[in-house]
PDB file of C-alpha atoms in Angstrom:
ATOM      1  CA  MET A   1      -0.216   0.015   0.145  1.00 47.00           C
ATOM      2  CA  ARG A   2       1.484   3.474  -1.534  1.00 55.00           C
ATOM      3  CA  THR A   3       0.799   6.142   0.364  1.00 66.00           C
ATOM      4  CA  VAL A   4       1.198   9.826  -1.042  1.00 66.00           C
ATOM      5  CA  GLY A   5       4.045  10.729   0.688  1.00 69.00           C
ATOM      6  CA  ASN A   6       5.475   7.630  -1.360  1.00 73.00           C
ATOM      7  CA  ASP A   7       4.344   9.058  -4.498  1.00 75.00           C
ATOM      8  CA  ILE A   8       5.348  12.572  -4.519  1.00 79.00           C
ATOM      9  CA  VAL A   9       9.727  11.175  -3.494  1.00 74.00           C
ATOM     10  CA  ARG A  10       9.302   8.510  -5.857  1.00 75.00           C
ATOM     11  CA  HIS A  11       8.167  11.103  -8.551  1.00 77.00           C
ATOM     12  CA  GLN A  12      10.489  13.391  -7.457  1.00 82.00           C
ATOM     13  CA  LEU A  13      12.970  11.118  -7.748  1.00 80.00           C
ATOM     14  CA  HIS A  14      11.972   9.742 -11.571  1.00 81.00           C
ATOM     15  CA  GLU A  15      12.163  12.942 -12.483  1.00 85.00           C
ATOM     16  CA  ASN A  16      15.357  14.037 -11.300  1.00 86.00           C
ATOM     17  CA  ARG A  17      17.202  10.600 -12.606  1.00 87.00           C
ATOM     18  CA  LYS A  18      18.741  12.487 -15.469  1.00 92.00           C
ATOM     19  CA  TRP A  19      20.320  15.041 -13.096  1.00 93.00           C
ATOM     20  CA  TYR A  20      21.934  12.170 -11.484  1.00 90.00           C
ATOM     21  CA  LEU A  21      22.797  10.744 -14.229  1.00 93.00           C
ATOM     22  CA  SER A  22      24.455  13.415 -15.711  1.00 95.00           C
ATOM     23  CA  LEU A  23      26.697  14.274 -12.707  1.00 94.00           C
ATOM     24  CA  GLY A  24      27.337  10.782 -12.746  1.00 94.00           C
ATOM     25  CA  VAL A  25      29.044  10.685 -16.277  1.00 97.00           C
ATOM     26  CA  LEU A  26      30.768  13.917 -15.401  1.00 97.00           C
ATOM     27  CA  LEU A  27      31.919  13.054 -12.157  1.00 96.00           C
ATOM     28  CA  THR A  28      33.653   9.512 -13.556  1.00 96.00           C
ATOM     29  CA  LEU A  29      35.021  11.354 -16.658  1.00 97.00           C
ATOM     30  CA  PHE A  30      36.952  13.660 -14.328  1.00 96.00           C
ATOM     31  CA  GLY A  31      38.060  11.460 -11.996  1.00 95.00           C
ATOM     32  CA  VAL A  32      39.316   9.232 -14.580  1.00 96.00           C
ATOM     33  CA  PHE A  33      41.131  12.174 -16.248  1.00 96.00           C
ATOM     34  CA  LEU A  34      42.258  12.809 -12.814  1.00 95.00           C
ATOM     35  CA  LEU A  35      43.526   9.274 -12.247  1.00 95.00           C
ATOM     36  CA  LEU A  36      45.186   9.765 -16.391  1.00 96.00           C
ATOM     37  CA  SER A  37      47.004  13.022 -14.913  1.00 95.00           C
ATOM     38  CA  LEU A  38      47.775  12.543 -11.375  1.00 94.00           C
ATOM     39  CA  PRO A  39      50.713  15.245 -11.348  1.00 94.00           C
ATOM     40  CA  PHE A  40      48.075  17.929 -12.647  1.00 94.00           C
ATOM     41  CA  ALA A  41      45.293  16.088  -9.691  1.00 95.00           C
ATOM     42  CA  THR A  42      47.824  16.685  -6.782  1.00 95.00           C
ATOM     43  CA  LEU A  43      48.313  20.256  -7.899  1.00 95.00           C
ATOM     44  CA  SER A  44      44.779  20.625  -7.728  1.00 94.00           C
ATOM     45  CA  VAL A  45      44.640  19.587  -4.202  1.00 94.00           C
ATOM     46  CA  ILE A  46      47.440  21.718  -3.376  1.00 96.00           C
ATOM     47  CA  PHE A  47      46.134  24.921  -4.979  1.00 95.00           C
ATOM     48  CA  ILE A  48      42.304  23.711  -3.264  1.00 94.00           C
ATOM     49  CA  PHE A  49      44.581  23.227   0.410  1.00 95.00           C
ATOM     50  CA  GLY A  50      45.289  27.002  -0.033  1.00 96.00           C
ATOM     51  CA  VAL A  51      42.761  28.586  -0.595  1.00 96.00           C
ATOM     52  CA  LEU A  52      40.927  26.942   1.873  1.00 96.00           C
ATOM     53  CA  MET A  53      43.494  27.618   3.937  1.00 96.00           C
ATOM     54  CA  MET A  54      43.112  31.604   2.728  1.00 97.00           C
ATOM     55  CA  ILE A  55      39.721  31.553   3.824  1.00 97.00           C
ATOM     56  CA  GLY A  56      40.168  29.798   7.645  1.00 96.00           C
ATOM     57  CA  GLY A  57      42.650  32.752   7.851  1.00 96.00           C
ATOM     58  CA  VAL A  58      40.426  35.733   6.215  1.00 96.00           C
ATOM     59  CA  LEU A  59      37.366  33.969   8.973  1.00 95.00           C
ATOM     60  CA  HIS A  60      39.725  33.708  11.799  1.00 94.00           C
ATOM     61  CA  PHE A  61      40.701  37.356  11.310  1.00 92.00           C
ATOM     62  CA  ILE A  62      36.738  37.903  11.212  1.00 93.00           C
ATOM     63  CA  ALA A  63      36.264  35.908  14.303  1.00 91.00           C
ATOM     64  CA  ALA A  64      39.142  37.808  15.986  1.00 91.00           C
ATOM     65  CA  PHE A  65      37.510  41.626  15.689  1.00 89.00           C
ATOM     66  CA  LYS A  66      34.226  40.800  15.320  1.00 90.00           C
ATOM     67  CA  ILE A  67      32.986  38.223  18.031  1.00 89.00           C
ATOM     68  CA  PHE A  68      36.377  37.861  20.863  1.00 83.00           C
ATOM     69  CA  SER A  69      37.469  41.032  22.721  1.00 80.00           C
ATOM     70  CA  GLY A  70      40.309  40.784  25.543  1.00 81.00           C
ATOM     71  CA  GLY A  71      43.254  38.299  24.936  1.00 79.00           C
ATOM     72  CA  PHE A  72      41.622  35.757  23.106  1.00 81.00           C
ATOM     73  CA  ARG A  73      41.720  37.985  19.943  1.00 88.00           C
ATOM     74  CA  TRP A  74      44.859  38.132  19.591  1.00 89.00           C
ATOM     75  CA  PHE A  75      44.722  34.298  19.830  1.00 88.00           C
ATOM     76  CA  TRP A  76      42.580  34.658  16.824  1.00 90.00           C
ATOM     77  CA  ALA A  77      43.837  36.201  15.196  1.00 92.00           C
ATOM     78  CA  LEU A  78      47.182  34.457  15.274  1.00 93.00           C
ATOM     79  CA  PHE A  79      44.843  31.609  13.382  1.00 93.00           C
ATOM     80  CA  GLY A  80      44.340  33.728  10.905  1.00 95.00           C
ATOM     81  CA  LEU A  81      48.150  35.151  10.762  1.00 96.00           C
ATOM     82  CA  LEU A  82      49.316  31.460  10.568  1.00 96.00           C
ATOM     83  CA  TYR A  83      46.466  30.010   7.935  1.00 96.00           C
ATOM     84  CA  LEU A  84      47.132  32.804   5.838  1.00 96.00           C
ATOM     85  CA  ALA A  85      50.858  31.911   5.892  1.00 96.00           C
ATOM     86  CA  ALA A  86      50.259  28.172   5.288  1.00 95.00           C
ATOM     87  CA  GLY A  87      47.968  28.785   2.015  1.00 96.00           C
ATOM     88  CA  TYR A  88      50.447  31.738   0.726  1.00 96.00           C
ATOM     89  CA  TYR A  89      53.495  28.909   1.552  1.00 96.00           C
ATOM     90  CA  ALA A  90      51.080  26.233  -0.914  1.00 95.00           C
ATOM     91  CA  PHE A  91      50.577  28.724  -3.533  1.00 93.00           C
ATOM     92  CA  THR A  92      54.223  29.809  -3.828  1.00 95.00           C
ATOM     93  CA  THR A  93      55.795  26.275  -3.057  1.00 95.00           C
ATOM     94  CA  PRO A  94      53.233  23.813  -3.967  1.00 95.00           C
ATOM     95  CA  VAL A  95      56.278  21.055  -4.618  1.00 94.00           C
ATOM     96  CA  LYS A  96      57.588  21.585  -0.854  1.00 95.00           C
ATOM     97  CA  THR A  97      53.619  21.387  -0.308  1.00 95.00           C
ATOM     98  CA  ALA A  98      52.900  18.353  -1.825  1.00 95.00           C
ATOM     99  CA  ILE A  99      56.435  16.765  -0.176  1.00 95.00           C
ATOM    100  CA  VAL A 100      54.815  18.050   3.522  1.00 94.00           C
ATOM    101  CA  LEU A 101      50.960  16.566   3.322  1.00 94.00           C
ATOM    102  CA  THR A 102      52.355  13.272   1.933  1.00 95.00           C
ATOM    103  CA  ASN A 103      54.744  12.667   4.664  1.00 95.00           C
ATOM    104  CA  ILE A 104      51.802  13.953   6.715  1.00 95.00           C
ATOM    105  CA  LEU A 105      49.949  11.387   5.370  1.00 95.00           C
ATOM    106  CA  ALA A 106      52.017   8.347   5.345  1.00 96.00           C
ATOM    107  CA  VAL A 107      53.057   9.588   8.872  1.00 97.00           C
ATOM    108  CA  VAL A 108      48.964   9.387   9.608  1.00 96.00           C
ATOM    109  CA  LEU A 109      48.546   6.048   8.056  1.00 96.00           C
ATOM    110  CA  ILE A 110      51.223   4.433   9.374  1.00 97.00           C
ATOM    111  CA  ILE A 111      50.060   5.499  13.067  1.00 97.00           C
ATOM    112  CA  ALA A 112      46.411   4.579  12.087  1.00 96.00           C
ATOM    113  CA  GLY A 113      47.948   0.863  10.449  1.00 95.00           C
ATOM    114  CA  VAL A 114      49.479   0.579  14.029  1.00 97.00           C
ATOM    115  CA  ILE A 115      46.777   1.570  16.523  1.00 97.00           C
ATOM    116  CA  ARG A 116      44.143  -0.905  13.792  1.00 95.00           C
ATOM    117  CA  MET A 117      46.376  -3.637  14.752  1.00 96.00           C
ATOM    118  CA  PHE A 118      47.092  -3.318  17.930  1.00 96.00           C
ATOM    119  CA  ASN A 119      43.408  -3.407  18.347  1.00 94.00           C
ATOM    120  CA  ALA A 120      42.806  -5.982  16.747  1.00 93.00           C
ATOM    121  CA  LEU A 121      45.073  -7.931  18.903  1.00 94.00           C
ATOM    122  CA  LEU A 122      43.104  -6.443  22.094  1.00 93.00           C
ATOM    123  CA  PHE A 123      39.791  -8.352  20.222  1.00 89.00           C
ATOM    124  CA  ARG A 124      41.218 -11.362  18.952  1.00 87.00           C
ATOM    125  CA  VAL A 125      38.553 -13.059  21.085  1.00 86.00           C
ATOM    126  CA  MET A 126      35.755 -11.670  18.634  1.00 85.00           C
ATOM    127  CA  GLN A 127      34.494 -12.917  15.623  1.00 86.00           C
ATOM    128  CA  GLY A 128      36.424 -10.933  12.541  1.00 86.00           C
ATOM    129  CA  TRP A 129      39.531  -9.548  14.342  1.00 90.00           C
ATOM    130  CA  GLY A 130      41.805 -10.654  11.698  1.00 91.00           C
ATOM    131  CA  TRP A 131      40.668  -8.675   9.348  1.00 92.00           C
ATOM    132  CA  THR A 132      40.687  -5.594  11.133  1.00 92.00           C
ATOM    133  CA  PHE A 133      44.561  -6.796  11.675  1.00 94.00           C
ATOM    134  CA  LEU A 134      44.470  -7.035   8.026  1.00 95.00           C
ATOM    135  CA  SER A 135      43.296  -3.716   7.354  1.00 94.00           C
ATOM    136  CA  GLY A 136      45.804  -2.190   9.887  1.00 94.00           C
ATOM    137  CA  LEU A 137      47.806  -3.985   8.133  1.00 96.00           C
ATOM    138  CA  LEU A 138      47.565  -3.093   4.665  1.00 95.00           C
ATOM    139  CA  THR A 139      47.456   0.871   5.926  1.00 94.00           C
ATOM    140  CA  PHE A 140      50.613   0.537   7.330  1.00 96.00           C
ATOM    141  CA  ILE A 141      52.286  -0.399   4.648  1.00 96.00           C
ATOM    142  CA  ALA A 142      50.233   1.859   2.529  1.00 94.00           C
ATOM    143  CA  GLY A 143      51.849   4.348   4.882  1.00 95.00           C
ATOM    144  CA  VAL A 144      55.345   2.909   4.787  1.00 96.00           C
ATOM    145  CA  VAL A 145      55.554   2.849   0.940  1.00 95.00           C
ATOM    146  CA  ILE A 146      53.657   6.421   0.669  1.00 95.00           C
ATOM    147  CA  LEU A 147      57.076   7.415   2.868  1.00 94.00           C
ATOM    148  CA  ILE A 148      59.882   5.921   0.932  1.00 94.00           C
ATOM    149  CA  SER A 149      58.838   6.536  -2.607  1.00 93.00           C
ATOM    150  CA  PRO A 150      60.602   9.318  -4.250  1.00 91.00           C
ATOM    151  CA  ASP A 151      58.144  10.147  -6.725  1.00 93.00           C
ATOM    152  CA  ALA A 152      54.688   9.977  -3.876  1.00 94.00           C
ATOM    153  CA  PRO A 153      54.569  13.754  -3.408  1.00 93.00           C
ATOM    154  CA  PHE A 154      53.250  13.956  -7.530  1.00 93.00           C
ATOM    155  CA  TRP A 155      50.769  11.194  -7.121  1.00 93.00           C
ATOM    156  CA  VAL A 156      49.204  10.628  -4.036  1.00 94.00           C
ATOM    157  CA  LEU A 157      47.343  13.274  -3.000  1.00 93.00           C
ATOM    158  CA  GLY A 158      46.307  13.604  -6.498  1.00 94.00           C
ATOM    159  CA  LEU A 159      45.246   9.478  -6.338  1.00 94.00           C
ATOM    160  CA  PHE A 160      43.047   9.846  -3.203  1.00 92.00           C
ATOM    161  CA  LEU A 161      41.264  12.762  -5.080  1.00 93.00           C
ATOM    162  CA  ALA A 162      40.703  11.237  -7.929  1.00 94.00           C
ATOM    163  CA  VAL A 163      39.601   8.322  -6.377  1.00 94.00           C
ATOM    164  CA  ASP A 164      36.931  10.048  -4.476  1.00 94.00           C
ATOM    165  CA  ILE A 165      35.615  12.059  -7.516  1.00 95.00           C
ATOM    166  CA  LEU A 166      35.175   8.543  -9.750  1.00 95.00           C
ATOM    167  CA  PHE A 167      33.759   6.764  -6.719  1.00 95.00           C
ATOM    168  CA  GLN A 168      31.145  10.190  -6.599  1.00 95.00           C
ATOM    169  CA  GLY A 169      30.594   9.853 -10.431  1.00 94.00           C
ATOM    170  CA  ILE A 170      29.831   5.965  -9.738  1.00 95.00           C
ATOM    171  CA  ASN A 171      28.076   6.525  -6.753  1.00 93.00           C
ATOM    172  CA  TYR A 172      25.456   8.511  -8.637  1.00 92.00           C
ATOM    173  CA  LEU A 173      25.322   6.472 -11.534  1.00 93.00           C
ATOM    174  CA  SER A 174      24.071   3.540  -9.396  1.00 92.00           C
ATOM    175  CA  PHE A 175      21.732   5.607  -8.088  1.00 88.00           C
ATOM    176  CA  ALA A 176      20.421   6.715 -11.226  1.00 88.00           C
ATOM    177  CA  SER A 177      20.307   3.166 -11.971  1.00 88.00           C
ATOM    178  CA  TYR A 178      18.647   2.232  -9.177  1.00 87.00           C
ATOM    179  CA  ILE A 179      15.725   4.804  -9.673  1.00 83.00           C
ATOM    180  CA  LYS A 180      15.087   3.426 -12.875  1.00 81.00           C
ATOM    181  CA  HIS A 181      15.313  -0.425 -12.669  1.00 81.00           C
ATOM    182  CA  GLN A 182      14.629  -0.665  -8.921  1.00 75.00           C
ATOM    183  CA  LEU A 183      12.447   2.050  -7.847  1.00 70.00           C
ATOM    184  CA  PRO A 184       8.371   1.695  -8.821  1.00 68.00           C
ATOM    185  CA  LYS A 185       7.424   4.925 -10.423  1.00 66.00           C
ATOM    186  CA  SER A 186       4.588   7.018  -8.186  1.00 55.00           C
ATOM    187  CA  SER A 187       0.869   6.460  -9.599  1.00 53.00           C
ATOM    188  CA  ALA A 188       0.891   9.716 -11.322  1.00 49.00           C
ATOM    189  CA  ASP A 189       3.981   9.045 -13.104  1.00 49.00           C
ATOM    190  CA  GLU A 190       1.755   6.353 -15.142  1.00 51.00           C
TER     191      GLU A 190
END
């Protein structure tokens, strides 16, 4: 038994399916393009990082002088300055920024892998602990490989961006297909 609310949602999803399909195709193509040009994708990540840091710096300055008063104001202003400096550094030295960010990512992966493996060993009595251990081991190995690869800063960050965009595109394509094949049309569509 269908309700009017479900019919409206189904109708709206079917009406917007072409948009999901179009967005899926565009994101998938863009993801493949980025996979084929990882240095460009990495450079894009660095510039996005720089822009976000600059925006963060401006917002910290606004907060420092519009929201806070007294001694806290200067802490926020200092954070704003640090954010602006990081953004400026990213724009003026993108290769060095890629190296720094890639090394930070590698260290975080190594630490996360060790913690995950340690947790798995602590919970050996629970079913599935081996999968958690394997996940931690693979994360640890990925971090080590990234850290010891001399050319990693030129492809790792771009790979993360490309894979994310590619999977977002595939997600939208799957959703559009689900709407078409699995979700029955509302009585308003028929």
